[in-house]
DNA sequence: ATTGCCGGGAA
DNA sequence: TTCCCGGCAAT
């Protein structure tokens, strides 16, 4: 039983813990360092789940890259493309033959498989991918079509499942280390929701690093690029959220066309409209129609705007997050999950209920803040600083460990915690204290053992995941000093 | 099964 | 002293 303790903690970090020193107060204290390390390295280790963030970012980056490359390829006449949604979307426009090809081929991919793959050999190329093609240099439509065809073929060929992960993660980490954000912004926006927000970036992105949502969430969009693939993804997401009626959302899907031009988030309801927009605004062609080589197709994507999704997502969140003031930050997670990038990871990553765990984790943290605010005792301050809480939050809810646990049992635990926290601040000093008094006097419990106070102790409040937040007494299995009775 | 923490021991 | 944990009672 006792040895269990040790095991318990690893739980928080899960596999991560392996190879690390036993979980002790010290070990936990190293969190900060680890976190920092992760941020740079993109590792997945993390007791608190901070790492997850990085990993997710990694995915994100991958995706970005893939898409960016696409651009690059096109402009340079290169080939090769992956199942990047953007590509398919583009094809939606005029190049029906191509689309057909894609459709026919795409099924080859398993549902759980990544939507695209990054062949490792090309990793170096990634850096150049950020270059946006200059439209004016493009060739006439005839050639373009051929290119597309070739690209399509190659794409399918390169989509072999065997290729991906290693290179992907590697590149992602690499990016993370550097100013990947820059790269991202420079690169083309992919068709996924997440990307859009990033491209528009910096201007409207709230306080959270969580790329995906913030931006689009504000616009009430939850989109997914269509194609069966994506639909599946969407549904899987629902599954994760325990949505009882996954199919439901299809009903309220509206097809829109979004301009993919960098920093342009124009969304129009008609393809012709968006084409015109691109032609005139971005390609610098005047007049409406005359000269159209179909190039515009490459600069917009067809998206499905789901009116339900947003509300659904919110409804999912609200019930479980009593203390959460702003669900918005959480949202971004959904789009990210559905994007192809997330799939490029190994199966286990795919299954990781990011979405599921994310919310709970978030609450967790928030509640912590609440605690700090009301708690007389000053908390170590490492993991949760009220002022920058936002940052923390975004980071931590992506933590893998937490997520993992969420699947099985811990989920409930976490919720319990949040509830407790919510309540705690109020009665902690007053009510609970008096309570304790009355109860203690009433209790005949003699002797040695204390009755056991009513107040929740550090362990329960923070949970094993955040043991570093516990008071020392609790860490040492002594009577809690912070939440006394 | 989990939580709180006493008692005791190692460093 | 500081830190950890076995183990037990309470929940």
GROMACS .gro file of N, CA, C and O (backbone and C1' of nucleotides) in nm, chain A residues 4 449-450 452 457 459 477-480, chain B residues 1-9 11:
model
  110
    4UNK      N    1   0.254   0.233  -0.289
    4UNK     CA    2   0.156   0.286  -0.381
    4UNK      C    3   0.180   0.436  -0.403
    4UNK      O    4   0.165   0.487  -0.510
  449UNK      N    5  -0.573   0.964   1.803
  449UNK     CA    6  -0.598   1.009   1.667
  449UNK      C    7  -0.694   1.127   1.664
  449UNK      O    8  -0.798   1.126   1.726
  450UNK      N    9  -0.658   1.220   1.583
  450UNK     CA   10  -0.747   1.335   1.564
  450UNK      C   11  -0.867   1.290   1.484
  450UNK      O   12  -0.860   1.199   1.403
  452UNK      N   13  -1.013   1.402   1.242
  452UNK     CA   14  -1.004   1.430   1.098
  452UNK      C   15  -1.094   1.547   1.062
  452UNK      O   16  -1.216   1.537   1.065
  457UNK      N   17  -0.785   1.894   0.254
  457UNK     CA   18  -0.643   1.921   0.268
  457UNK      C   19  -0.577   1.938   0.132
  457UNK      O   20  -0.639   1.917   0.028
  459UNK      N   21  -0.382   1.771  -0.031
  459UNK     CA   22  -0.387   1.657  -0.122
  459UNK      C   23  -0.514   1.656  -0.205
  459UNK      O   24  -0.514   1.640  -0.326
  477UNK      N   25   0.325   1.396   0.481
  477UNK     CA   26   0.221   1.312   0.542
  477UNK      C   27   0.197   1.351   0.686
  477UNK      O   28   0.168   1.265   0.771
  478UNK      N   29   0.211   1.472   0.710
  478UNK     CA   30   0.181   1.519   0.845
  478UNK      C   31   0.050   1.596   0.842
  478UNK      O   32  -0.009   1.616   0.736
  479UNK      N   33   0.011   1.641   0.957
  479UNK     CA   34  -0.114   1.716   0.962
  479UNK      C   35  -0.102   1.842   0.878
  479UNK      O   36  -0.006   1.917   0.891
  480UNK      N   37  -0.200   1.862   0.796
  480UNK     CA   38  -0.195   1.976   0.704
  480UNK      C   39  -0.185   2.107   0.781
  480UNK      O   40  -0.257   2.132   0.876
  486DA       P   41  -0.968  -0.175  -0.369
  486DA     O5'   42  -0.965  -0.015  -0.393
  486DA     C5'   43  -1.052   0.040  -0.492
  486DA     C4'   44  -1.061   0.188  -0.469
  486DA     C3'   45  -0.925   0.258  -0.460
  486DA     O3'   46  -0.932   0.380  -0.530
  486DA     C1'   47  -1.049   0.293  -0.260
  487DT       P   48  -0.804   0.463  -0.538
  487DT     O5'   49  -0.832   0.575  -0.429
  487DT     C5'   50  -0.957   0.641  -0.433
  487DT     C4'   51  -0.967   0.738  -0.317
  487DT     C3'   52  -0.843   0.825  -0.297
  487DT     O3'   53  -0.885   0.960  -0.292
  487DT     C1'   54  -0.910   0.726  -0.093
  488DT       P   55  -0.782   1.075  -0.284
  488DT     O5'   56  -0.785   1.106  -0.127
  488DT     C5'   57  -0.909   1.140  -0.068
  488DT     C4'   58  -0.890   1.164   0.080
  488DT     C3'   59  -0.771   1.253   0.115
  488DT     O3'   60  -0.816   1.354   0.204
  488DT     C1'   61  -0.767   1.054   0.242
  489DG       P   62  -0.726   1.473   0.240
  489DG     O5'   63  -0.683   1.433   0.389
  489DG     C5'   64  -0.784   1.424   0.488
  489DG     C4'   65  -0.721   1.389   0.620
  489DG     C3'   66  -0.596   1.471   0.655
  489DG     O3'   67  -0.603   1.510   0.791
  489DG     C1'   68  -0.546   1.240   0.660
  490DC       P   69  -0.496   1.602   0.851
  490DC     O5'   70  -0.397   1.497   0.921
  490DC     C5'   71  -0.448   1.412   1.021
  490DC     C4'   72  -0.341   1.315   1.066
  490DC     C3'   73  -0.203   1.378   1.089
  490DC     O3'   74  -0.142   1.314   1.198
  490DC     C1'   75  -0.183   1.200   0.947
  491DC       P   76  -0.121   1.396   1.331
  491DC     O5'   77  -0.076   1.277   1.428
  491DC     C5'   78  -0.173   1.178   1.460
  491DC     C4'   79  -0.103   1.045   1.480
  491DC     C3'   80   0.026   1.052   1.560
  491DC     O3'   81   0.031   0.943   1.652
  491DC     C1'   82   0.068   0.952   1.350
  492DG       P   83   0.133   0.943   1.770
  492DG     O5'   84   0.245   0.845   1.711
  492DG     C5'   85   0.207   0.716   1.669
  492DG     C4'   86   0.325   0.648   1.603
  492DG     C3'   87   0.459   0.672   1.673
  492DG     O3'   88   0.525   0.547   1.687
  492DG     C1'   89   0.475   0.733   1.445
  493DG       P   90   0.653   0.539   1.775
  493DG     O5'   91   0.761   0.515   1.660
  493DG     C5'   92   0.733   0.422   1.558
  493DG     C4'   93   0.826   0.445   1.441
  493DG     C3'   94   0.972   0.473   1.483
  493DG     O3'   95   1.056   0.384   1.413
  493DG     C1'   96   0.899   0.627   1.321
  494DG       P   97   1.200   0.360   1.470
  494DG     O5'   98   1.280   0.370   1.334
  494DG     C5'   99   1.223   0.316   1.214
  494DG     C4'  100   1.282   0.387   1.094
  494DG     C3'  101   1.431   0.416   1.108
  494DG     O3'  102   1.497   0.384   0.987
  494DG     C1'  103   1.316   0.613   1.054
  496DA       P  104   1.998   0.626   0.482
  496DA     O5'  105   2.009   0.784   0.468
  496DA     C5'  106   1.926   0.852   0.375
  496DA     C4'  107   1.954   1.001   0.381
  496DA     C3'  108   2.103   1.036   0.388
  496DA     O3'  109   2.126   1.150   0.308
  496DA     C1'  110   1.988   1.132   0.570
   0.00000   0.00000   0.00000
